[in-house]
PDB file of N, CA and C in Angstrom:
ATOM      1  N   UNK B   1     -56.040   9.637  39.517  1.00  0.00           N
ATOM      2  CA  UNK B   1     -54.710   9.966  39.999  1.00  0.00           C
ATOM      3  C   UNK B   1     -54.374  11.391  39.574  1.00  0.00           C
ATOM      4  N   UNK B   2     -53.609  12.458  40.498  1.00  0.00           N
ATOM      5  CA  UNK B   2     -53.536  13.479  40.160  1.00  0.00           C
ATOM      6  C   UNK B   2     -52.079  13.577  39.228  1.00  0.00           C
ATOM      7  N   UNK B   3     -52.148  14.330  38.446  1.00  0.00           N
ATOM      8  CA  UNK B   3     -50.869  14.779  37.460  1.00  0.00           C
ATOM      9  C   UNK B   3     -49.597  15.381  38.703  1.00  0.00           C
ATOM     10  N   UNK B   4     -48.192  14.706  38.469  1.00  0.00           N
ATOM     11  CA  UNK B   4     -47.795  15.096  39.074  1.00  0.00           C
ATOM     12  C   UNK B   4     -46.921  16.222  38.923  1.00  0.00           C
ATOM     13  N   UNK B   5     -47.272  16.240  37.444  1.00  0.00           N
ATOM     14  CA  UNK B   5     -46.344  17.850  37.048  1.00  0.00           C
ATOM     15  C   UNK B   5     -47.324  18.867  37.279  1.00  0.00           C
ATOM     16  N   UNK B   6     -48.953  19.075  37.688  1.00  0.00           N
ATOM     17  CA  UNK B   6     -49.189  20.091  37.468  1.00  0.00           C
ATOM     18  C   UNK B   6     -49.184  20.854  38.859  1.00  0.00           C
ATOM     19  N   UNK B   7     -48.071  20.769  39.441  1.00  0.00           N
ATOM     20  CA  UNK B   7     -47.884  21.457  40.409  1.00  0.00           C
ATOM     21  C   UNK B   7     -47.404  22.650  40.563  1.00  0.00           C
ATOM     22  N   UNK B   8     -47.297  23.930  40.936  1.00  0.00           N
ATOM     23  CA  UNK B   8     -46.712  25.432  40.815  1.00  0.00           C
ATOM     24  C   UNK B   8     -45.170  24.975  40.873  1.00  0.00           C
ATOM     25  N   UNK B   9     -44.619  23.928  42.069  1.00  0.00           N
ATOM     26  CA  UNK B   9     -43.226  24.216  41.959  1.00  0.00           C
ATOM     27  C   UNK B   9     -42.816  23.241  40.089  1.00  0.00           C
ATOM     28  N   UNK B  10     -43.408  22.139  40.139  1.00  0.00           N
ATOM     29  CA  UNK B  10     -43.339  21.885  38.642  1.00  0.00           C
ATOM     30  C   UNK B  10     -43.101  22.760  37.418  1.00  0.00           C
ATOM     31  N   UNK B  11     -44.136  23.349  38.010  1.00  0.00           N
ATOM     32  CA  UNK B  11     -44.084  24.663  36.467  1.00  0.00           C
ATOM     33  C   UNK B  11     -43.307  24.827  36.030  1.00  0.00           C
ATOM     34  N   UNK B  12     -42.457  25.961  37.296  1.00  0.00           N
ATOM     35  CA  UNK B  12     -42.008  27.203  37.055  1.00  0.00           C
ATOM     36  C   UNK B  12     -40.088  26.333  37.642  1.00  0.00           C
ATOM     37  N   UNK B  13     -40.077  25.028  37.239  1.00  0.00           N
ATOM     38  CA  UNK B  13     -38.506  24.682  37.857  1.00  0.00           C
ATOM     39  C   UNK B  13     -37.566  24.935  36.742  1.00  0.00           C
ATOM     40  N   UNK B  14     -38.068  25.589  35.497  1.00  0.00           N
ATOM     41  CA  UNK B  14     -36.709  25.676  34.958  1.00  0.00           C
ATOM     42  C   UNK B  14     -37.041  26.987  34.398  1.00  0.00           C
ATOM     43  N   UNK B  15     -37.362  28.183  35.183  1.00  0.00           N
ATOM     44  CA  UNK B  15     -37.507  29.388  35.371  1.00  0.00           C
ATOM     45  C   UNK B  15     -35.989  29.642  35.460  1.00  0.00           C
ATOM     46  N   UNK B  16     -35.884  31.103  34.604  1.00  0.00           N
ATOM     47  CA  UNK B  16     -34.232  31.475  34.473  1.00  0.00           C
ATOM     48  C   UNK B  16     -33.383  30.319  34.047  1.00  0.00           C
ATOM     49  N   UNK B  17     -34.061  29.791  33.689  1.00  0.00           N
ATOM     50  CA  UNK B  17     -32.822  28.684  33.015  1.00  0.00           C
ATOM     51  C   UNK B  17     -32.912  29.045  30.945  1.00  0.00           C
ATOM     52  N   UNK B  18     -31.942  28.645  30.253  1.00  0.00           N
ATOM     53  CA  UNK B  18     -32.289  28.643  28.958  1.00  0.00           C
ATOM     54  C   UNK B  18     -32.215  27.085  28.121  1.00  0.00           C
ATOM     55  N   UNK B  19     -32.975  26.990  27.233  1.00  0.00           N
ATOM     56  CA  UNK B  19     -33.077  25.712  26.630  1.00  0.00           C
ATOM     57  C   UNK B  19     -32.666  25.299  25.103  1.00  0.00           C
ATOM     58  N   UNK B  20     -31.453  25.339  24.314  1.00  0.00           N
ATOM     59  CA  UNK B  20     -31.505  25.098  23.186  1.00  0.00           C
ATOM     60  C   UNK B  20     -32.446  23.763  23.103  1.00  0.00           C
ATOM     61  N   UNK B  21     -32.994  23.398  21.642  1.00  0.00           N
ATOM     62  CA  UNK B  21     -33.836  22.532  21.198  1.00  0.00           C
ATOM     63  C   UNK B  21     -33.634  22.327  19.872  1.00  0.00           C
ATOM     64  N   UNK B  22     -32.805  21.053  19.162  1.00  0.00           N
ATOM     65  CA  UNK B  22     -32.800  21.048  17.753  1.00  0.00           C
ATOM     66  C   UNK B  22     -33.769  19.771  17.540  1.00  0.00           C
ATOM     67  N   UNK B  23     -33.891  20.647  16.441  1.00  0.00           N
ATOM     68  CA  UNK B  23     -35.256  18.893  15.719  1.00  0.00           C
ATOM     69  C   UNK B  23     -36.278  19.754  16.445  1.00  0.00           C
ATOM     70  N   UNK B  24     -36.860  20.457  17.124  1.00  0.00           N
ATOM     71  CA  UNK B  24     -37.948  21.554  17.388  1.00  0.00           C
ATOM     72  C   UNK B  24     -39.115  21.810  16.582  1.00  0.00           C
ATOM     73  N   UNK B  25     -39.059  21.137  15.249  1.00  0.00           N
ATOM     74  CA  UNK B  25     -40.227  21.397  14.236  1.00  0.00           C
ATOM     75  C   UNK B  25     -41.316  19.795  14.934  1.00  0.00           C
ATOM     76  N   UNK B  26     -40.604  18.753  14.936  1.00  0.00           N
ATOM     77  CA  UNK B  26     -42.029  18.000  15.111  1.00  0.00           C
ATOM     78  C   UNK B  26     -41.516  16.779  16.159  1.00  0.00           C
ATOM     79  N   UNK B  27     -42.409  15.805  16.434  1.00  0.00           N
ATOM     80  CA  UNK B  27     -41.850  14.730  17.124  1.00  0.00           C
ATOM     81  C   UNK B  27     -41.436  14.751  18.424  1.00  0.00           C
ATOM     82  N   UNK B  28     -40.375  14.218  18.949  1.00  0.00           N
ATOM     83  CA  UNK B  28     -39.748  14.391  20.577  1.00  0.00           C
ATOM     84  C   UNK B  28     -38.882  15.829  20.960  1.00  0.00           C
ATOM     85  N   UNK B  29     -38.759  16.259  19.457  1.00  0.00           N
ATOM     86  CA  UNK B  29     -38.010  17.862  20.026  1.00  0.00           C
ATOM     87  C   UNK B  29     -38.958  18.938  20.176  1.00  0.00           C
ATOM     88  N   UNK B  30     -39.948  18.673  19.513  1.00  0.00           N
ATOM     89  CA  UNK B  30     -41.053  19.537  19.866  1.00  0.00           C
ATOM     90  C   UNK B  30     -41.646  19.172  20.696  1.00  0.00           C
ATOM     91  N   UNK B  31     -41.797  17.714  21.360  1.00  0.00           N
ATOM     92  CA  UNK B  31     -42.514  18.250  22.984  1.00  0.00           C
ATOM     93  C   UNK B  31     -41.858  18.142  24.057  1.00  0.00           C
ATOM     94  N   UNK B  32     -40.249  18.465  23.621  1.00  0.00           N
ATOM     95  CA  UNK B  32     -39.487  19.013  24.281  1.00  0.00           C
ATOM     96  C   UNK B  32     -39.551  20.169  24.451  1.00  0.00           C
ATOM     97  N   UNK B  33     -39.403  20.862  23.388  1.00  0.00           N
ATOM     98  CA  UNK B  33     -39.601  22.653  23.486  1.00  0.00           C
ATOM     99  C   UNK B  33     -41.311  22.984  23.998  1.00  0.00           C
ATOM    100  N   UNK B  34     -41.922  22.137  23.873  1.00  0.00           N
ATOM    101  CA  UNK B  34     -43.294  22.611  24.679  1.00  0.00           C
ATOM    102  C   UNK B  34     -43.303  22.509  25.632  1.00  0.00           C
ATOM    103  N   UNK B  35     -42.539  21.642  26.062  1.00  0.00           N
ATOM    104  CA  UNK B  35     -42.424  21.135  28.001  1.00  0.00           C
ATOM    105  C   UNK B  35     -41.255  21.909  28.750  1.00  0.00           C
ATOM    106  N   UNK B  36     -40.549  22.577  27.940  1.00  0.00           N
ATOM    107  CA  UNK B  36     -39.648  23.258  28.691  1.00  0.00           C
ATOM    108  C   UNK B  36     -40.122  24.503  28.516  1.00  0.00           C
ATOM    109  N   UNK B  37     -40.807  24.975  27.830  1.00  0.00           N
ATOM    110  CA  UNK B  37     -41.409  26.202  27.577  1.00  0.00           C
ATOM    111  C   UNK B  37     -42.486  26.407  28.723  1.00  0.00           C
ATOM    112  N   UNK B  38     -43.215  25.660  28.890  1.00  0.00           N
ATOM    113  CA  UNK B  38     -44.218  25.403  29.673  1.00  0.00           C
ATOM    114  C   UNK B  38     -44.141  25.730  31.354  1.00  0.00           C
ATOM    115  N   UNK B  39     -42.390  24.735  31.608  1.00  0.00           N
ATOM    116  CA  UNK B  39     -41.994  24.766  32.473  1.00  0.00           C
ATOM    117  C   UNK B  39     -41.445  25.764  32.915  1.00  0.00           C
ATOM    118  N   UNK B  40     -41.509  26.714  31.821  1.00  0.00           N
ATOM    119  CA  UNK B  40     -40.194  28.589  32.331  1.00  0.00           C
ATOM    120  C   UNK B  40     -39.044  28.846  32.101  1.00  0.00           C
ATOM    121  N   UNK B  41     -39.134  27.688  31.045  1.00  0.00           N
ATOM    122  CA  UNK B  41     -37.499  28.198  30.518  1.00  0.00           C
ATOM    123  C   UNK B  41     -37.718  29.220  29.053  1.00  0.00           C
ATOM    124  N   UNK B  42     -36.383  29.701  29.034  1.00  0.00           N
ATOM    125  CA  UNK B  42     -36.408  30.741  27.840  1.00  0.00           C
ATOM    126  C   UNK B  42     -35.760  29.314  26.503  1.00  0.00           C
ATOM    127  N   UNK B  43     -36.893  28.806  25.679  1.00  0.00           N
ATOM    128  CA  UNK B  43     -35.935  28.031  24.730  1.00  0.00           C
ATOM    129  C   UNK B  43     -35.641  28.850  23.088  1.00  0.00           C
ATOM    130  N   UNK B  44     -35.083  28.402  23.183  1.00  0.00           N
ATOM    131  CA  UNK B  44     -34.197  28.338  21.533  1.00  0.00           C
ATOM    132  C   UNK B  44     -34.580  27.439  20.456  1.00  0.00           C
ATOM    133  N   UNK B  45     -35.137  27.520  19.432  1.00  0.00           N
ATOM    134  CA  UNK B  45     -35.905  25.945  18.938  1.00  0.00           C
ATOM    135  C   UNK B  45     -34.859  26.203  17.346  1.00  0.00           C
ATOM    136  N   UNK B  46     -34.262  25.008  17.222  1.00  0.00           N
ATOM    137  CA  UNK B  46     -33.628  24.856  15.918  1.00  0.00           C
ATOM    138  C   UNK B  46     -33.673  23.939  15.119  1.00  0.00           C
ATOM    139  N   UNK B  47     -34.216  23.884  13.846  1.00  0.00           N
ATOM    140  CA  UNK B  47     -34.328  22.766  12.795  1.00  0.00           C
ATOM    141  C   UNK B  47     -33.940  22.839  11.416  1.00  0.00           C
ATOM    142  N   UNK B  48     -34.445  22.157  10.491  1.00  0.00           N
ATOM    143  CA  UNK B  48     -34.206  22.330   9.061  1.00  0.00           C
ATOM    144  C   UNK B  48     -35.376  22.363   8.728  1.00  0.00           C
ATOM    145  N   UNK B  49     -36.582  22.331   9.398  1.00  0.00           N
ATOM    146  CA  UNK B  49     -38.023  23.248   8.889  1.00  0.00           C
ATOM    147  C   UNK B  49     -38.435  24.307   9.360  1.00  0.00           C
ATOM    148  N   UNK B  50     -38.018  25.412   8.896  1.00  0.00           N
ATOM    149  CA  UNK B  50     -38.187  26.399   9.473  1.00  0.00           C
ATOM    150  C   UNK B  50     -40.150  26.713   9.655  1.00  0.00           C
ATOM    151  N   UNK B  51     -40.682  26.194   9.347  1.00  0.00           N
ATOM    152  CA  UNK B  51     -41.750  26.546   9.117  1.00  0.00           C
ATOM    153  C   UNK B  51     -42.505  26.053   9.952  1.00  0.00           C
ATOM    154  N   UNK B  52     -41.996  24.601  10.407  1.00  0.00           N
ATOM    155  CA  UNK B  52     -42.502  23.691  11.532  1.00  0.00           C
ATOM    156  C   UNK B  52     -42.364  24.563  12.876  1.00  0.00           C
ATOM    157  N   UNK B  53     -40.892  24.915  13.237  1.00  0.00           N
ATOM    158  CA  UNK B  53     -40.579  25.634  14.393  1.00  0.00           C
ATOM    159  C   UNK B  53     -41.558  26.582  14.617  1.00  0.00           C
ATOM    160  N   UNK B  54     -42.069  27.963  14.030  1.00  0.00           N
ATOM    161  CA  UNK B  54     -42.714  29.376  13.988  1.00  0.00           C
ATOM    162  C   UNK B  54     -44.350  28.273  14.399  1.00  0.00           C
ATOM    163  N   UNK B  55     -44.449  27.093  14.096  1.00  0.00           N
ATOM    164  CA  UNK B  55     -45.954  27.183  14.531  1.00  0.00           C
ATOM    165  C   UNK B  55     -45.564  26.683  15.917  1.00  0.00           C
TER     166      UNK B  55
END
């Protein structure tokens, strides 16, 4: 079965958009901020590990 996000309009649908993201260091906020990142948005990643976020 083919992936149905890996499509060009998929990508790029939240192009010009911006994304805050808290909890961004690990878990569901981080593959939040990977999937919206992915997708073309400009995100914002905010936590209380700063150290988690930068990787």
């Amino acid at each position: 079965m083919a992936d149905p996000f890996a499509s060009p309009a998929v990508a790029r649908r939240y192009a010009d958009k911006v994304a805050f993201v808290t909890g961004a260091a690990s878990g569901i906020g981080r593959a939040t901020a990977v999937r919206l990142a992915a997708e073309g948005a400009s995100t914002y990643l905010v936590d209380v590990n700063a150290e988690g976020v930068q990787e």
